Short mmCIF file of C-alpha atoms in Angstrom, two decimals:
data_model
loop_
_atom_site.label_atom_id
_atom_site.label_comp_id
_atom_site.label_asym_id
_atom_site.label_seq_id
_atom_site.Cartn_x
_atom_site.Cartn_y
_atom_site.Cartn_z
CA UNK W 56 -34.20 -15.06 9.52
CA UNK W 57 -37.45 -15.88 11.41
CA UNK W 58 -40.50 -17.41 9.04
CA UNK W 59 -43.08 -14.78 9.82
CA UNK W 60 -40.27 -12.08 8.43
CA UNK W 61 -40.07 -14.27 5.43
CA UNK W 62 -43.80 -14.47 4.48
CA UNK W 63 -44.26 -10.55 5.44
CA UNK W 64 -41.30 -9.82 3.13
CA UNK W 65 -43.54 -12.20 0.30
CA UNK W 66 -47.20 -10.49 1.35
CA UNK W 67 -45.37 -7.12 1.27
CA UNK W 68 -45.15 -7.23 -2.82
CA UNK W 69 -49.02 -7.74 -3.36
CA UNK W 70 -51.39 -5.07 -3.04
CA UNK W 71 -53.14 -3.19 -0.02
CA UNK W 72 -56.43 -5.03 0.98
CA UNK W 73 -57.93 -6.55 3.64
CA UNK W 74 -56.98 -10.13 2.93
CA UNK W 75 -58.52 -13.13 4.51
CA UNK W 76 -57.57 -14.04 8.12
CA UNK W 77 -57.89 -18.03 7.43
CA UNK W 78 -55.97 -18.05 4.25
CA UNK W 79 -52.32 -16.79 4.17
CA UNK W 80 -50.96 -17.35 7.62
CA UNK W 81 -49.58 -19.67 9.49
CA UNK W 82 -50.84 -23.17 9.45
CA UNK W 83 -48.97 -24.91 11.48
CA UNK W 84 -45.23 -24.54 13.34
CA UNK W 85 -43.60 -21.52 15.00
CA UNK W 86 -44.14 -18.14 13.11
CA UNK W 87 -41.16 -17.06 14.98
CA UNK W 88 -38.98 -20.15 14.14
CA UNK W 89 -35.48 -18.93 12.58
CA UNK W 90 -35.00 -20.39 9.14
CA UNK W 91 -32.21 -21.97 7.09
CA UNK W 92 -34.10 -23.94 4.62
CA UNK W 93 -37.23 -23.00 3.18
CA UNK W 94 -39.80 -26.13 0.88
CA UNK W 95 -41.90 -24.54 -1.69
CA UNK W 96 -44.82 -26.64 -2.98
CA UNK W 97 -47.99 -26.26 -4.81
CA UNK W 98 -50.19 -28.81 -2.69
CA UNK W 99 -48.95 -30.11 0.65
CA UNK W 100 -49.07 -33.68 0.45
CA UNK W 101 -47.95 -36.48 2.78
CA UNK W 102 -45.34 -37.17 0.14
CA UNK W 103 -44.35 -33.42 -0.05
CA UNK W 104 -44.59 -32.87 3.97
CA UNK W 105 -42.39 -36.73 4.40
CA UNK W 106 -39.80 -35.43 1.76
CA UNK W 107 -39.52 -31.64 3.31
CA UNK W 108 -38.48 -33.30 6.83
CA UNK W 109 -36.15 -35.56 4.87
CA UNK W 110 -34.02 -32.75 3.28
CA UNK W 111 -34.32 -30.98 6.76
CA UNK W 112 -36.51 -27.95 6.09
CA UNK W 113 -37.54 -25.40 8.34
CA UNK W 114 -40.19 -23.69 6.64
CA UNK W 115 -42.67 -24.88 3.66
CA UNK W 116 -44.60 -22.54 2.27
CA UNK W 117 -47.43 -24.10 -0.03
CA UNK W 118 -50.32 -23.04 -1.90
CA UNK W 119 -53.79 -25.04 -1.49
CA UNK W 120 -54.89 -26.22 2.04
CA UNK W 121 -53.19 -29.13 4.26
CA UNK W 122 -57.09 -30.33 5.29
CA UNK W 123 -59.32 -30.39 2.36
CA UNK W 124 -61.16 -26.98 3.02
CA UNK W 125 -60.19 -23.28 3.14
CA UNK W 126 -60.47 -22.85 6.77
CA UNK W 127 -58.36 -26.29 7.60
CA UNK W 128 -61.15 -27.59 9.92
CA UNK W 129 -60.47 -31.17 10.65
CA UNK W 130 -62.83 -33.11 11.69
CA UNK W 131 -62.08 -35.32 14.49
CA UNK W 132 -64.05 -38.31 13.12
CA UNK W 133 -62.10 -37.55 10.09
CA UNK W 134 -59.36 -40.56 10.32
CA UNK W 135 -57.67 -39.53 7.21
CA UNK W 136 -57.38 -35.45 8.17
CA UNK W 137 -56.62 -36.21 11.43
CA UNK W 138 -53.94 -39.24 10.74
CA UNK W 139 -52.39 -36.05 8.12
CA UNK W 140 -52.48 -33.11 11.13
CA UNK W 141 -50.67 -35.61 13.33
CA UNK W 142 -48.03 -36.06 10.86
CA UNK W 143 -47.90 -32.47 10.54
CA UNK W 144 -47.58 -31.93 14.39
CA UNK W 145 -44.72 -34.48 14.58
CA UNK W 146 -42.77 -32.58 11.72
CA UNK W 147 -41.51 -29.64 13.28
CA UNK W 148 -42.27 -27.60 10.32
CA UNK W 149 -43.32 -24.36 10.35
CA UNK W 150 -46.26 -23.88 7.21
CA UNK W 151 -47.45 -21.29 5.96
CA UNK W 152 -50.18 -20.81 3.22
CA UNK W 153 -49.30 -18.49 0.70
CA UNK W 154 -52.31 -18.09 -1.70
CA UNK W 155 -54.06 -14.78 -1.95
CA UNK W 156 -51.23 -12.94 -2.07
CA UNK W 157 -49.60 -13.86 -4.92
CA UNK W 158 -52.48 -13.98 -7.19
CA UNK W 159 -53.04 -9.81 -5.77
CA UNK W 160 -49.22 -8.69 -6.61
CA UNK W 161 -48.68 -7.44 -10.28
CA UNK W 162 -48.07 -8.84 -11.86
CA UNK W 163 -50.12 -12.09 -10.83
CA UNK W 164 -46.92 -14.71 -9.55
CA UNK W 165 -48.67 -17.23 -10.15
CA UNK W 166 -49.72 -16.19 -14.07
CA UNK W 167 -46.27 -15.34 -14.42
CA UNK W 168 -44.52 -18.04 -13.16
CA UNK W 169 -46.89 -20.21 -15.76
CA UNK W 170 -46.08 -18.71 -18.73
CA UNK W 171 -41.98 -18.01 -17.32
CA UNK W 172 -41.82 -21.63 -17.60
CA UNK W 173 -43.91 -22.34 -20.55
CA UNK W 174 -41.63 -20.55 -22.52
CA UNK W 175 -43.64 -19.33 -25.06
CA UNK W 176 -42.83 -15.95 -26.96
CA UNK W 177 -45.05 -13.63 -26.38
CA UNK W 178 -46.58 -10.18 -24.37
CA UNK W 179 -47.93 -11.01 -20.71
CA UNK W 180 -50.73 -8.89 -19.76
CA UNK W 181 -51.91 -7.96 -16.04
CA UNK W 182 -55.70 -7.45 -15.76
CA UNK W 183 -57.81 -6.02 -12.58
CA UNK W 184 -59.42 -8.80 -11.91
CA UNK W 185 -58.69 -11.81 -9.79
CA UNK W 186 -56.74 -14.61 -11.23
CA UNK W 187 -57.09 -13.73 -14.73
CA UNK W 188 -54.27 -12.65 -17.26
CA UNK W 189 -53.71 -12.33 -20.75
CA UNK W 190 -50.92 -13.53 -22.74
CA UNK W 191 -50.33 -12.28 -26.57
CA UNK W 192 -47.59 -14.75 -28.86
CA UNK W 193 -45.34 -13.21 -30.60
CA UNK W 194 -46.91 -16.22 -33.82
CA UNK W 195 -50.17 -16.97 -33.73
CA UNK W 196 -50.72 -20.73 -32.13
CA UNK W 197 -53.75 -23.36 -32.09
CA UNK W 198 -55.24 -24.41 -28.79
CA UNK W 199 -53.59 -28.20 -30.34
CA UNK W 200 -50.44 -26.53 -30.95
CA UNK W 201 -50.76 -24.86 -27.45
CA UNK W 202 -51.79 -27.70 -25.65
CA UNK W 203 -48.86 -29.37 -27.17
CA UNK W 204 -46.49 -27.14 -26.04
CA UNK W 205 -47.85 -26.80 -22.63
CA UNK W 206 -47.74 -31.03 -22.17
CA UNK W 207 -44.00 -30.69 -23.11
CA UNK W 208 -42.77 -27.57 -21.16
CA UNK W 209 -44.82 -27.66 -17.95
CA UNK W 210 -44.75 -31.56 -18.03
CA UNK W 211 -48.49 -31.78 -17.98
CA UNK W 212 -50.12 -34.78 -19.14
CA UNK W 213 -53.29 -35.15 -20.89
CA UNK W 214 -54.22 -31.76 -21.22
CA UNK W 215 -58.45 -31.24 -22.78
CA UNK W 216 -59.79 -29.12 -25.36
CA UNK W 217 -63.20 -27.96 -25.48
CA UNK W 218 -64.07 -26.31 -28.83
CA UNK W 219 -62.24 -24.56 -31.83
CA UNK W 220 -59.06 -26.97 -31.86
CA UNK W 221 -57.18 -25.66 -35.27
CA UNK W 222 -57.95 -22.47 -35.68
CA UNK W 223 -55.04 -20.00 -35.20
CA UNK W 224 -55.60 -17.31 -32.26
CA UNK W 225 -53.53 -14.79 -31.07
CA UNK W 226 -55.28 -14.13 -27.60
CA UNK W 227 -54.55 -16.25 -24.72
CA UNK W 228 -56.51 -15.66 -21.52
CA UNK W 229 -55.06 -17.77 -18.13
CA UNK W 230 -57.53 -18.44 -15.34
CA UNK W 231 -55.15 -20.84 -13.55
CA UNK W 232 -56.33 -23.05 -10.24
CA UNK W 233 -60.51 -23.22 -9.84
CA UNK W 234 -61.27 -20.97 -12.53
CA UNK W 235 -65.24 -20.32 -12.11
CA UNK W 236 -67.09 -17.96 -13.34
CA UNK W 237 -64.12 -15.45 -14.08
CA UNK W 238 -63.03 -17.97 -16.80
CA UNK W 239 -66.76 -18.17 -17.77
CA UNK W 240 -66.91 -14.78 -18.20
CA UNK W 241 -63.76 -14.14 -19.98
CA UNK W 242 -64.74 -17.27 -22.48
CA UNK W 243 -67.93 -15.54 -23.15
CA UNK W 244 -65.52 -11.96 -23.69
CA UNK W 245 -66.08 -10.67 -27.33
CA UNK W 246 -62.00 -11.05 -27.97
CA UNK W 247 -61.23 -13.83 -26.27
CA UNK W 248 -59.98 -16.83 -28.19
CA UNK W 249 -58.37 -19.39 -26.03
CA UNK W 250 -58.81 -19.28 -22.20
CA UNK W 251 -56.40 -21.58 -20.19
CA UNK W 252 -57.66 -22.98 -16.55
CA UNK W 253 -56.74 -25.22 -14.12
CA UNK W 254 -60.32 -27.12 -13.20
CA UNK W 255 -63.77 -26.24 -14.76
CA UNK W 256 -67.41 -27.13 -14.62
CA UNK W 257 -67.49 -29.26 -17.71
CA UNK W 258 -71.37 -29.72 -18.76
CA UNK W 259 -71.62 -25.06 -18.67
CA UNK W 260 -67.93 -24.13 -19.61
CA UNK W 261 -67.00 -27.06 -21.85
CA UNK W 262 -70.29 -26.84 -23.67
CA UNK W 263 -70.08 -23.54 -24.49
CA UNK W 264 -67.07 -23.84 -25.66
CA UNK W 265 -67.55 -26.63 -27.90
CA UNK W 266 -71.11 -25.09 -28.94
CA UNK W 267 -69.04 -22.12 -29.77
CA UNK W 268 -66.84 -23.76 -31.84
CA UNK W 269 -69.61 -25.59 -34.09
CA UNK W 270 -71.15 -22.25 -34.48
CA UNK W 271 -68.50 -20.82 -36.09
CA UNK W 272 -66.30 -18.50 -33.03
CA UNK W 273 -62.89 -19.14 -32.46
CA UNK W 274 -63.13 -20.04 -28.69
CA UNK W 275 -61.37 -23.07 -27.02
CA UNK W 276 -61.36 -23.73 -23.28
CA UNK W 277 -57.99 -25.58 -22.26
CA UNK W 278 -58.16 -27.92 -19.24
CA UNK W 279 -54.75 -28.46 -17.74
CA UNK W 280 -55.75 -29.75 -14.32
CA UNK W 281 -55.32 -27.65 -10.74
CA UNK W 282 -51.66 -28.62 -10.05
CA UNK W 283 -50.65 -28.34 -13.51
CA UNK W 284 -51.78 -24.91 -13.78
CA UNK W 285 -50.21 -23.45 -10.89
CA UNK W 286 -47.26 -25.42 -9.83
CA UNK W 287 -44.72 -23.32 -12.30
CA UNK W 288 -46.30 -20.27 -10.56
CA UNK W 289 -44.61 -21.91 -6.81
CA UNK W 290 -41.64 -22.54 -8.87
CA UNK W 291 -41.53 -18.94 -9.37
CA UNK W 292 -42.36 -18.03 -5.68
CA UNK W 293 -38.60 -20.44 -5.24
CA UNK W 294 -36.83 -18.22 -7.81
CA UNK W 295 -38.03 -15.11 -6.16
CA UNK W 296 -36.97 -16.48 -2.68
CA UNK W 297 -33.85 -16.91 -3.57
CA UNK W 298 -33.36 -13.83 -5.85
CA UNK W 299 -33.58 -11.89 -2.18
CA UNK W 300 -32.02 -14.19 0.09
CA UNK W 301 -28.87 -16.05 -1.72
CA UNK W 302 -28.03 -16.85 1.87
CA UNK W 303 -31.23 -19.54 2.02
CA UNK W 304 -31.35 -22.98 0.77
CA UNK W 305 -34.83 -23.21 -1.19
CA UNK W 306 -35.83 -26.11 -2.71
CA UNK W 307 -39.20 -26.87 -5.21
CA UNK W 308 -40.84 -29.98 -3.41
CA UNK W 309 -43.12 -31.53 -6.63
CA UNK W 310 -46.25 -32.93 -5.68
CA UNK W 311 -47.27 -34.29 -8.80
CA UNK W 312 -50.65 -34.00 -10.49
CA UNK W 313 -53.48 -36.02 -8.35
CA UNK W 314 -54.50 -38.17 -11.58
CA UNK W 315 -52.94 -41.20 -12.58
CA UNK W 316 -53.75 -42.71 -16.53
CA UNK W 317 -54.21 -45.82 -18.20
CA UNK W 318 -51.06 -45.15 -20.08
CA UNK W 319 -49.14 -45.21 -17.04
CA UNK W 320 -49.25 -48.73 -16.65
#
């Protein structure tokens, strides 16, 4: 099976749109390259790209950008992009980006491939808008509790809390990867309680949160950091992959958060 038949098999299940022509395609590699083994990962690092040749794949198909930007521009002055794209070149592997996609196929893969693995009871809702869905537990849970629970399933570490920490809530929005001002606006949403996202702009979401809390809402603002928030959703993207082709070898390549902490030492 050729790569490009893979990834149009994958864009296939998301919606109808005009989708971006520098996002989901291919990155680097043959398009037309006939595939055995197929990497999934949520950023393409050096590690990820080394370990992918290693185990002898033919096709990874990651999430964020190889160079740093959302059009993969390298600069040629750029000694650490350009050291990376020659590494790429002398891989062999075929990449492709696979990012828009999933977040437009209902439900969201990568929302669902979060809360699949966080394994916590509940309702998962699609919304209409980009990115975001909600998630209902079957008990009602604290953003402490939650966080909690999220550090031990999803194996993310050091997980923030701005605002109402203790207060029971049965609402839990999920704004995973750069969540902006769609997890602004659903933090600032009448019934919203605790709104989960990947990376956020601390001094206007965080204080509102927190300012929130002191005056009496029940609103918290979990932090769980880019990779943390989206990795499971990759995960997912594996299980699917192999849930249609049994006949493929696909492996999870883990990239690993991009922080390192005191307590590692």
């Amino acid at each position: 099976m050729k790569a490009i038949d893979i990834m149009k098999e994958l864009f296939s299940i998301a919606e109808e749109r005009e989708y971006s022509p520098y996002c989901d395609v291919c990155k680097a590699g043959d398009p037309e390259k006939e595939v055995r083994k197929v990497a999934v990962t949520m950023f393409p690092t050096v590690k990820v790209i080394k370990e992918a040749v290693e185990w002898g794949a033919d096709l990874l198909i990651v999430h964020e950008p190889l160079y740093f930007n959302g059009r993969e521009e390298v600069n040629e002055n750029d000694k650490v992009a350009t050291a990376k794209k020659e590494l790429v070149e002398k891989s062999g592997l075929t990449i492709f980006r696979y990012h828009d996609h999933p977040h437009y196929t209902v439900p969201d893969i990568i929302a669902k491939g979060e809360f699949k693995y966080m394994q916590l009871p509940g309702r998962y809702e699609s919304t209409e808008i980009f990115d975001l869905a909600r998630f209902y537990p079957d008990e009602p849970i604290t953003a402490s509790e939650l966080a909690r629970h999220i550090e031990i399933n999803l194996g993310v570490k050091h997980l923030r809390i701005c605002g109402a920490r203790d207060i029971p809530s049965t609402v839990i929005s999920s704004v995973f990867g750069s969540g902006g001002e769609i997890a602004f606006n659903e933090l600032k949403r009448e019934d919203s309680q605790i709104v989960l996202v990947g990376e956020t702009c601390e001094w206007a979401y965080g204080e509102y949160a927190r300012d929130a809390a002191e005056l009496g809402f029940n609103k918290s603002l979990i932090i769980m950091g880019h990779i943390g928030s989206e990795r499971d959703g990759m995960k997912y993207t594996r299980d699917l992959l192999l849930e249609k082709h049994p006949e493929l070898s696909v492996e999870y390549f883990e990239c690993d958060e991009v922080y390192t902490y005191t307590d590692k030492f």
